[in-house]
Structure formats: structure tokens, C-alpha cells
Coordinates of C-alpha atoms in Angstrom, one line a residue:
M1072 CA 0.0 0.0 0.0
E1073 CA 1.5 3.3 -1.0
P1074 CA 1.8 6.2 1.5
S1075 CA -0.6 9.1 1.2
G1076 CA 0.5 12.4 -0.3
F1077 CA 0.8 14.0 3.1
L1078 CA 3.3 11.3 4.2
R1079 CA 5.1 11.6 1.0
G1080 CA 5.5 15.4 1.6
V1081 CA 6.7 14.8 5.1
T1082 CA 9.3 12.3 3.9
K1083 CA 10.6 14.8 1.3
L1084 CA 10.8 17.5 3.9
Q1085 CA 12.8 15.3 6.2
L1086 CA 15.1 14.5 3.4
I1087 CA 15.6 18.1 2.5
R1088 CA 16.2 19.0 6.2
C1089 CA 18.8 16.1 6.6
A1090 CA 20.6 17.2 3.4
W1091 CA 20.8 20.8 4.7
I1092 CA 22.2 19.7 8.1
S1093 CA 24.7 17.5 6.4
F1094 CA 25.8 20.3 4.1
S1095 CA 26.1 22.7 7.1
F1096 CA 28.2 20.2 9.0
V1097 CA 30.6 19.8 6.1
L1098 CA 31.0 23.6 5.9
L1099 CA 31.7 23.7 9.6
V1100 CA 34.3 21.0 9.5
F1101 CA 36.0 22.7 6.5
A1102 CA 36.1 26.0 8.3
L1103 CA 37.5 24.5 11.4
T1104 CA 40.2 22.4 9.7
T1105 CA 41.4 25.5 7.9
S1106 CA 41.7 27.4 11.1
D1107 CA 45.3 27.8 12.4
N1108 CA 44.0 27.8 15.9
F1109 CA 42.1 24.6 15.5
T1110 CA 45.0 22.9 13.7
R1111 CA 47.3 23.9 16.5
K1112 CA 45.0 22.6 19.2
F1113 CA 43.7 19.5 17.5
P1114 CA 46.4 18.2 15.1
D1115 CA 45.1 14.6 15.2
I1116 CA 41.6 15.6 14.0
V1117 CA 43.0 17.7 11.3
A1118 CA 45.3 14.9 10.2
R1119 CA 42.4 12.4 10.0
A1120 CA 40.3 14.9 8.1
A1121 CA 43.2 15.3 5.6
G1122 CA 43.6 11.5 5.3
K1123 CA 47.0 11.4 7.0
D1124 CA 48.3 8.6 9.2
T1125 CA 48.6 9.7 12.7
S1126 CA 50.0 6.4 14.0
R1127 CA 53.5 7.4 13.2
T1128 CA 55.1 9.6 15.9
D1129 CA 58.7 9.4 14.8
D1130 CA 58.4 12.6 12.6
T1131 CA 60.9 15.2 13.8
R1132 CA 58.0 17.7 14.1
S1133 CA 56.9 15.9 17.3
V1134 CA 60.0 17.1 19.1
P1135 CA 58.8 20.6 20.1
C1136 CA 55.7 19.0 21.7
V1137 CA 58.0 16.9 23.9
K1138 CA 59.9 20.0 24.9
E1139 CA 56.7 21.9 25.8
V1140 CA 55.6 19.0 28.1
D1141 CA 59.1 19.0 29.7
E1142 CA 58.9 22.8 30.4
V1143 CA 55.5 22.3 32.1
E1144 CA 56.2 19.1 34.1
G1145 CA 59.8 19.7 35.1
E1146 CA 63.4 19.5 34.1
H1147 CA 63.6 15.8 33.5
Q1148 CA 61.8 13.9 30.7
S1149 CA 61.6 10.9 32.9
Q1150 CA 58.6 12.4 34.8
M1151 CA 56.5 11.7 31.7
D1152 CA 54.9 8.3 31.1
F1153 CA 56.0 7.8 27.5
G1154 CA 54.6 4.2 27.3
S1155 CA 55.8 2.0 24.4
H1156 CA 56.1 2.8 20.8
S1157 CA 57.3 0.5 18.1
E1158 CA 58.9 3.0 15.8
T1159 CA 60.4 5.5 18.2
V1160 CA 61.9 3.2 20.8
L1161 CA 65.3 4.7 20.1
G1162 CA 64.0 8.3 20.6
S1163 CA 62.0 11.0 18.9
R1164 CA 64.9 12.2 16.8
V1165 CA 65.5 8.8 15.0
D1166 CA 63.8 9.7 11.8
Y1167 CA 63.8 6.4 9.8
T1168 CA 61.4 7.9 7.3
A1169 CA 63.9 10.4 6.1
W1170 CA 66.7 7.9 6.4
D1171 CA 64.9 5.3 4.3
T1172 CA 64.5 7.9 1.6
R1173 CA 68.0 9.2 1.6
V1174 CA 70.0 6.1 2.5
G1175 CA 68.0 2.9 3.0
C1176 CA 69.0 -0.6 4.0
G1177 CA 70.3 -1.6 0.6
N1178 CA 72.8 1.3 0.5
F1179 CA 73.7 0.7 4.1
K1180 CA 74.6 -2.9 3.5
K1181 CA 76.7 -1.9 0.5
K1182 CA 78.4 0.9 2.3
Y1183 CA 79.3 -1.2 5.3
S1184 CA 79.9 -4.5 3.6
Y1185 CA 82.9 -5.1 5.9
G1186 CA 80.3 -5.8 8.6
N1187 CA 79.1 -8.8 6.7
R1188 CA 82.5 -10.6 7.0
T1189 CA 82.4 -14.0 8.7
S1190 CA 84.3 -13.9 11.9
S1191 CA 86.3 -16.9 10.7
T1192 CA 88.4 -14.3 8.7
L1193 CA 89.1 -12.5 11.9
R1194 CA 91.6 -13.4 14.6
S1195 CA 89.8 -11.4 17.3
L1196 CA 87.0 -13.9 18.0
Q1197 CA 87.0 -17.7 18.6
N1198 CA 84.6 -20.1 16.9
P1199 CA 81.8 -20.7 19.4
T1200 CA 80.6 -24.0 17.9
V1201 CA 81.9 -27.6 17.7
D1202 CA 82.5 -28.1 13.9
N1203 CA 83.4 -31.8 14.3
C1204 CA 81.3 -33.8 16.7
T1205 CA 83.7 -36.7 16.5
I1206 CA 86.3 -34.9 18.7
L1207 CA 84.0 -35.2 21.7
R1208 CA 85.0 -38.2 23.9
K1209 CA 82.3 -37.8 26.5
Q1210 CA 78.6 -37.0 26.1
H1211 CA 78.1 -35.6 29.5
V1212 CA 80.5 -33.2 31.3
S1213 CA 80.2 -31.5 34.7
V1214 CA 81.9 -28.4 36.0
L1215 CA 82.0 -27.3 39.6
V1216 CA 82.7 -23.6 40.3
K1217 CA 85.1 -23.3 43.2
K1218 CA 85.5 -20.7 45.9
W1219 CA 84.2 -17.1 45.5
T1220 CA 83.6 -15.8 42.0
W1221 CA 81.7 -12.9 40.5
I1222 CA 80.1 -15.4 38.0
P1223 CA 76.4 -15.2 38.8
D1224 CA 74.5 -18.1 40.3
T1225 CA 72.0 -17.8 37.5
L1226 CA 74.5 -19.5 35.3
N1227 CA 74.0 -22.7 37.3
N1228 CA 72.1 -25.0 35.0
L1229 CA 72.0 -28.3 33.0
Y1230 CA 72.7 -27.3 29.4
S1231 CA 71.9 -29.1 26.1
C1232 CA 74.9 -28.2 23.8
D1233 CA 76.1 -29.0 20.3
C1234 CA 76.5 -32.6 19.1
G1235 CA 74.2 -33.9 21.8
L1236 CA 76.6 -33.0 24.6
T1237 CA 75.0 -32.2 28.0
C1238 CA 76.7 -29.9 30.5
L1239 CA 76.1 -29.6 34.3
W1240 CA 77.4 -26.3 35.6
T1241 CA 77.0 -25.6 39.3
N1242 CA 78.7 -24.0 42.3
S1243 CA 77.2 -26.6 44.7
D1244 CA 79.2 -29.7 45.7
V1245 CA 75.9 -31.1 47.0
L1246 CA 74.7 -31.6 43.4
L1247 CA 78.1 -32.6 42.1
D1248 CA 80.6 -34.7 44.0
R1249 CA 82.7 -36.0 41.1
P1250 CA 83.0 -33.2 38.6
D1251 CA 85.1 -33.4 35.4
A1252 CA 86.5 -29.9 36.0
H1253 CA 86.9 -27.3 38.7
L1254 CA 86.7 -23.6 37.6
Y1255 CA 88.7 -21.1 39.6
E1256 CA 88.8 -17.4 39.4
S1257 CA 89.6 -15.8 42.8
A1258 CA 91.4 -19.0 44.1
T1259 CA 94.6 -20.7 42.9
P1260 CA 94.2 -24.1 41.4
P1261 CA 96.2 -27.1 42.8
S1262 CA 99.7 -27.2 41.6
R1263 CA 99.3 -30.8 40.2
R1264 CA 96.6 -32.9 38.7
R1265 CA 96.6 -36.7 38.5
K1266 CA 94.6 -38.9 36.3
G1267 CA 91.1 -39.3 37.7
E1268 CA 91.1 -35.8 39.2
P1269 CA 89.1 -32.8 37.8
W1270 CA 90.6 -30.6 35.2
R1271 CA 91.9 -27.3 36.5
I1272 CA 90.3 -24.3 34.7
Y1273 CA 91.4 -20.8 35.6
M1274 CA 89.7 -17.6 34.5
D1275 CA 91.0 -14.0 34.4
L1276 CA 89.1 -11.4 32.5
E1277 CA 91.2 -8.5 33.7
P1278 CA 93.4 -6.6 31.2
G1279 CA 96.6 -8.4 32.3
R1280 CA 95.3 -11.9 31.5
N1281 CA 97.3 -13.3 34.4
R1282 CA 97.5 -17.0 34.5
A1283 CA 97.6 -19.1 37.6
P1284 CA 100.9 -20.8 38.5
S1285 CA 99.4 -24.0 37.1
Q1286 CA 96.2 -24.8 35.2
D1287 CA 95.0 -27.1 32.4
L1288 CA 92.8 -24.6 30.6
F1289 CA 93.0 -20.8 30.7
V1290 CA 90.0 -18.5 30.1
S1291 CA 90.3 -14.8 29.2
Y1292 CA 88.8 -12.1 27.0
H1293 CA 91.4 -12.7 24.3
A1294 CA 91.0 -15.1 21.4
N1295 CA 94.7 -16.3 21.7
D1296 CA 93.9 -18.1 25.0
D1297 CA 92.3 -21.5 25.4
L1298 CA 88.8 -20.2 25.8
Q1299 CA 87.5 -16.7 25.1
V1300 CA 84.8 -14.8 27.0
T1301 CA 83.6 -11.4 25.8
Y1302 CA 81.7 -9.0 28.0
A1303 CA 78.7 -9.0 25.8
G1304 CA 75.6 -11.0 26.7
A1305 CA 73.1 -11.0 29.5
A1306 CA 75.0 -13.0 32.2
F1307 CA 77.2 -10.0 33.1
H1308 CA 74.2 -8.0 34.3
T1309 CA 71.4 -10.2 35.6
I1310 CA 69.8 -7.7 37.9
R1311 CA 69.0 -4.8 35.7
N1312 CA 66.1 -2.7 34.6
Y1313 CA 65.8 -3.1 30.8
Y1314 CA 63.1 -0.5 30.2
I1315 CA 64.0 1.6 27.1
S1316 CA 62.8 5.1 27.0
P1317 CA 61.1 6.0 23.7
V1318 CA 62.3 9.6 24.0
K1319 CA 65.8 11.0 24.5
H1320 CA 67.0 14.3 25.7
D1321 CA 67.7 16.9 23.0
D1322 CA 69.5 19.3 25.3
V1323 CA 71.6 16.9 27.4
L1324 CA 73.4 14.7 24.9
V1325 CA 75.7 12.5 26.8
Y1326 CA 75.4 10.0 29.7
W1327 CA 78.5 9.2 31.8
S1328 CA 78.8 7.2 35.0
S1329 CA 81.9 6.0 36.9
S1330 CA 82.6 5.2 40.5
R1331 CA 86.2 4.0 39.9
C1332 CA 88.1 7.2 39.3
V1333 CA 91.0 5.9 37.2
E1334 CA 93.2 8.9 36.4
S1335 CA 93.6 8.2 32.7
R1336 CA 89.9 7.7 32.3
Q1337 CA 89.1 10.7 34.3
R1338 CA 91.3 12.9 32.1
I1339 CA 89.6 11.8 28.9
A1340 CA 86.2 12.1 30.4
S1341 CA 86.9 15.6 31.7
E1342 CA 88.1 16.8 28.3
V1343 CA 85.2 15.3 26.3
L1344 CA 82.4 16.3 28.8
G1345 CA 83.9 19.8 28.9
F1346 CA 82.7 20.3 25.3
L1347 CA 79.3 18.5 25.5
P1348 CA 76.1 18.9 27.6
H1349 CA 76.0 15.8 29.8
H1350 CA 74.7 14.1 33.0
S1351 CA 77.4 12.4 35.0
F1352 CA 76.4 9.8 37.6
G1353 CA 78.4 7.8 40.0
K1354 CA 81.2 9.1 42.2
C1355 CA 83.5 10.5 39.5
L1356 CA 82.7 13.9 38.0
N1357 CA 79.2 13.8 39.3
N1358 CA 77.2 16.8 38.2
V1359 CA 73.6 15.8 39.2
G1360 CA 73.8 16.1 42.9
G1361 CA 74.5 12.5 44.0
M1362 CA 74.5 8.9 42.8
D1363 CA 71.0 8.0 43.7
V1364 CA 69.6 11.1 42.0
I1365 CA 69.2 8.9 38.9
L1366 CA 66.3 7.2 40.6
E1367 CA 64.6 10.5 41.2
M1368 CA 65.2 11.7 37.6
Y1369 CA 63.9 8.4 36.1
P1370 CA 61.5 6.8 38.5
K1371 CA 60.3 4.3 35.9
C1372 CA 63.8 2.8 36.1
S1373 CA 63.3 1.5 39.6
S1374 CA 59.6 0.4 39.4
G1375 CA 58.5 -3.1 38.7
S1376 CA 61.8 -4.5 37.3
G1377 CA 63.2 -6.2 40.3
A1378 CA 66.4 -4.1 40.0
G1379 CA 65.7 -2.3 43.3
N1380 CA 66.5 1.2 44.4
V1381 CA 70.2 1.0 43.7
W1382 CA 71.4 3.4 41.0
N1383 CA 74.0 1.1 39.4
Q1384 CA 71.3 -1.6 38.8
N1385 CA 69.3 0.9 36.7
L1386 CA 72.1 1.9 34.3
H1387 CA 70.5 0.5 31.1
C1388 CA 67.2 2.3 31.8
A1389 CA 69.0 5.6 32.5
M1390 CA 71.3 5.4 29.5
S1391 CA 68.3 4.9 27.2
H1392 CA 67.2 8.5 27.9
Y1393 CA 70.4 9.8 26.1
K1394 CA 71.5 9.8 22.5
F1395 CA 75.1 9.1 23.5
V1396 CA 77.0 7.2 26.2
L1397 CA 80.7 8.0 26.9
A1398 CA 82.4 4.6 27.3
I1399 CA 86.1 4.7 28.3
E1400 CA 88.0 1.5 29.2
N1401 CA 90.4 1.4 32.1
S1402 CA 93.0 -0.1 29.8
Q1403 CA 93.2 0.6 26.1
I1404 CA 94.6 -2.7 24.8
E1405 CA 93.8 -5.1 22.1
S1406 CA 90.5 -7.0 22.4
Y1407 CA 89.7 -5.7 25.9
V1408 CA 86.2 -4.5 25.2
T1409 CA 84.0 -4.5 28.3
E1410 CA 80.5 -4.0 29.4
K1411 CA 81.0 -0.2 29.3
L1412 CA 80.4 -0.4 25.6
Y1413 CA 77.9 -3.2 25.4
Y1414 CA 75.6 -1.6 28.0
A1415 CA 75.3 1.4 25.8
L1416 CA 74.4 -0.7 22.7
D1417 CA 71.8 -2.7 24.7
A1418 CA 70.3 0.6 25.9
G1419 CA 69.8 1.9 22.4
A1420 CA 72.4 4.7 22.7
V1421 CA 75.4 5.4 20.6
P1422 CA 78.7 4.8 22.4
I1423 CA 81.5 7.4 22.2
Y1424 CA 84.3 4.9 22.7
F1425 CA 87.9 5.1 23.9
G1426 CA 89.5 1.7 24.3
A1427 CA 90.6 -1.3 22.3
P1428 CA 92.2 -0.4 19.0
N1429 CA 90.5 -3.4 17.3
V1430 CA 87.0 -2.6 18.7
E1431 CA 85.5 -2.8 15.2
D1432 CA 86.1 -6.6 15.4
F1433 CA 83.5 -6.8 18.2
V1434 CA 80.6 -4.4 17.4
P1435 CA 77.9 -4.0 14.7
P1436 CA 78.9 -1.9 11.6
H1437 CA 78.7 1.9 12.1
S1438 CA 77.3 1.6 15.7
I1439 CA 80.0 3.5 17.7
I1440 CA 81.9 6.7 17.5
Q1441 CA 85.6 6.1 18.1
G1442 CA 87.4 8.9 19.9
R1443 CA 90.8 7.8 18.6
N1444 CA 89.6 8.7 15.0
F1445 CA 89.6 12.4 15.8
A1446 CA 92.7 14.7 15.9
T1447 CA 91.3 16.7 18.8
I1448 CA 88.7 16.3 21.5
Q1449 CA 87.0 19.5 20.3
G1450 CA 86.7 18.0 16.8
L1451 CA 85.1 14.9 18.3
A1452 CA 82.6 17.0 20.2
E1453 CA 81.7 19.0 17.2
Y1454 CA 81.0 15.8 15.3
V1455 CA 78.8 14.5 18.1
K1456 CA 76.8 17.7 18.1
K1457 CA 76.4 17.4 14.3
V1458 CA 75.1 13.9 14.5
A1459 CA 72.8 14.8 17.3
A1460 CA 71.2 17.6 15.3
D1461 CA 70.8 15.6 12.1
P1462 CA 68.0 12.9 12.4
V1463 CA 69.4 11.1 9.3
L1464 CA 73.0 11.0 10.6
Y1465 CA 71.8 9.8 14.0
A1466 CA 69.5 7.2 12.5
E1467 CA 72.5 5.8 10.6
Y1468 CA 74.1 4.7 13.9
H1469 CA 71.0 2.6 14.6
A1470 CA 70.6 1.2 11.1
W1471 CA 72.3 -2.0 11.9
R1472 CA 69.3 -2.9 14.0
R1473 CA 66.8 -1.7 11.4
C1474 CA 68.5 -3.6 8.6
G1475 CA 69.6 -6.7 10.5
V1476 CA 73.3 -6.1 9.7
L1477 CA 75.0 -7.5 12.8
G1478 CA 78.3 -8.4 11.1
V1479 CA 80.8 -9.7 13.7
Y1480 CA 78.5 -8.8 16.6
G1481 CA 76.6 -12.1 16.4
R1482 CA 79.8 -14.0 17.1
T1483 CA 80.8 -11.5 19.8
R1484 CA 77.6 -12.4 21.7
A1485 CA 78.1 -16.1 20.9
V1486 CA 81.4 -16.2 22.8
S1487 CA 80.2 -14.3 25.8
L1488 CA 79.8 -15.6 29.4
D1489 CA 76.3 -16.8 28.4
S1490 CA 77.8 -19.6 26.3
L1491 CA 80.8 -20.5 28.4
P1492 CA 79.3 -23.6 30.1
C1493 CA 78.7 -25.4 26.8
R1494 CA 82.0 -24.3 25.3
L1495 CA 84.0 -25.2 28.4
C1496 CA 82.3 -28.6 28.6
A1497 CA 83.1 -29.3 25.0
A1498 CA 86.7 -28.4 25.6
V1499 CA 86.9 -30.8 28.5
S1500 CA 85.0 -33.5 26.6
S1501 CA 87.4 -33.3 23.7
R1502 CA 90.3 -34.0 26.1
G1503 CA 88.6 -37.0 27.7
G1504 CA 87.3 -35.5 31.0
R1505 CA 88.7 -36.3 34.4
N1506 CA 89.9 -39.8 33.4
S1507 CA 92.4 -38.5 30.9
V1508 CA 96.0 -37.9 31.6

């Protein structure tokens, strides 16, 4: 049944009225979106109206907004709850969009092709795997850690290793009364070993690589010794806060912390930091008002991580708020690359490094700034400022992550303390264990 003429008229009137309301709303939205004041106050709405993607916040135009919030809420960016962000985890100034356009992963891989070398061509790193399983003479090896050592208890475990080898690593003689090997670090091994007695393993990761008066295997940081242990990996810092700040300081460029005031390191640090805005934590050259101030500056670093309220257990988190970390070794000798550098890489910062002359054999391609490559400290500082101010240059130092170009760094991690149990057990197995001569 068709509607009456009156109803048809009402329906038309309603249609006309709806059309007029819709047209007026479109005009209103157009007027608002062209208003500078509306654009400034409601950028997300304007962007959506223009069909732009607002999910990306790594554009460099977002930086002034961060500064405005800092001015209102306080001196330290840590007071803000930045949350997580997949694209800007390395900081608001890492502009991968511009970097992809100007450089890109293809060009990066070509430019730093040296980073794709296999570590077998290098003499700085040992082979972490067992290439020939037939050399293993025992399928199960046990290692008992003797006396005091800084090796964390978390390394205690039963490991499944290459070639079906199993390895029991423990510091408890309750679990292991007939070990194949004893590992010593702070204590001196027995002067003699007879057949049927455990192998004597001695470890020294200090710069001098000092051997014990007598040992069967020697472990150090250098590839020329029986077993190598790099300072990379997680076992060196088991109690840490691994929160990574998505935003970095733009005004304070450098993080530095030290509580062992070695004269040579102090001298370099004083010169470098004299040219660059920085925060210095720890006992040496402290300029923030105390060591535990770090917890006040970055409260997120001590919340919910298990690290506790101790400043040096929150280094990773604190470092992540800075674009650069000054890393100076106590001794600048071959292959002695310590946690000072690896902490910075793990925290998503760029290390400014003074140390081992062959450090490039241990790190990802184009991931650090070597102080020794500059004629003067002032020249180094000027370069750091240039990189900090240029989003593309700064992004280039993080491109190894974006492009998956680890180079030799994969092997550096593979011969860290994390893998020592399996590698040591394989070495003892290849020699026949405790029953060998």
C-alpha cells in the first residue's frame, strides 16, 4: 500500500532537512580544519580529516611537543609516562622515514659490507661452535665452580649443547661430588693434577690476562687463549632494569657514569664532557647532585623491574634517555672491550668509545663513534653535536638494527659468558674428561 500524499510530503521535507544539516556540518568542518588555531590545538583531528596517518610519531615535528611538556612538568623527561612505541623506541629524533628515503638498508649494506664478513676471517674472536662432533669423547661433562667468584648463580644449569653434549654447571658440591672440571677465578688451582682428578680451569678477564701458577685450561677475554669470554651477553648483568625510553634528551646529549676514578679515564672524560652537555652519575665527575639522583630523575627505572633502588642496577634504563653514552676503558689494549660499551648498545644509545684499537672486530657496523679517530677532543665534540642535530645521521648509527646487519657482533655475543658452560664442557670432553692424563 502506497503512502498518502501528506506522508510523501513529510518524507521529502525530512530528506531536505537532513541534506541541509549534512551540508552545514561539512562547511563547519571545512572552516574548522582550515583554522590555524584549530589545527594547533587538535592536530590529530586535522590529520584524520586530511587523510593522514597519525599512528607514526617518529616525525621530527613531534620534538617541540615533547619539549613543551618538559617545560611544564619539570626538568627531566623521565617524569613523563611515555609508554611504548614500536617506531620511536630509540628516541623522537630517530627519523627512519627520512633515512629510508636518503639512504635505505640496501645502500647501508653496500656501504658497510665489511660488517658482513664472517668472523672466521678475523683473529679477534674464537669459533663458538663444535665443527666436528667426533672430537667429543664424553657425552656428559660436569663443571664445579670453586670458591668465591663474581660469576652469577643464574649460570647454574643443566645445558643441552652442540652434538648432543650435556653440561652440568654448578657451584654446589651437593649436586656434584665427582666433577670433570673445577673452575677457579679468585682462588689458585692445585699445583698438580693426577689422572682421575678434575681438570683445573682458571679464568681471568682483567686486562693483564694473568694465568695461575698451574692450570689445564685458561679462560680470558682474548682469542689467543684456550677459551675466550667477551663482556657481551646478559649473564654479566642479571639484575638490571631493561626499560628503554622512547624519547631521548635533546638538550643533554651524553650519559656518563663511573665510580672507579681511574686517572687516565678521568682525564679523557673531563676533556670530552667539557665540550658537551651531559649528565654524570656515580662518584666520579658527578654533576647531578649525587649517585641515587638517577632514581629521582627516572622513577620508571626502579619500578617493577626487580632491580631495586640502587642506582647502578638501573644503568640500562637511565642510559636509554640519552643519545650518546661515553664509554672509556680502564686499559686501552687489544680485544679488551668491556660492558661499558655493550651496556650502551643494549640501551639503544650510541657509544662514544675510547678503548681497544680493534674494537670494530667486536661491534655492529657503524654503531659507535671512536674517539681515537679524531685529531682533537674538540673535533670529536663538534661531530657528536652534528650527529645529534641531524636525524638522518643519528639514524645511521642505529641502522644495523633496522636492517639486521650485525656483522661480527653475532659472534661477539656467541662467545660471551652466556655460552661459556657449553664451550668449556666441549673443551673438557674433547680432552677426555677427568679420566684423561
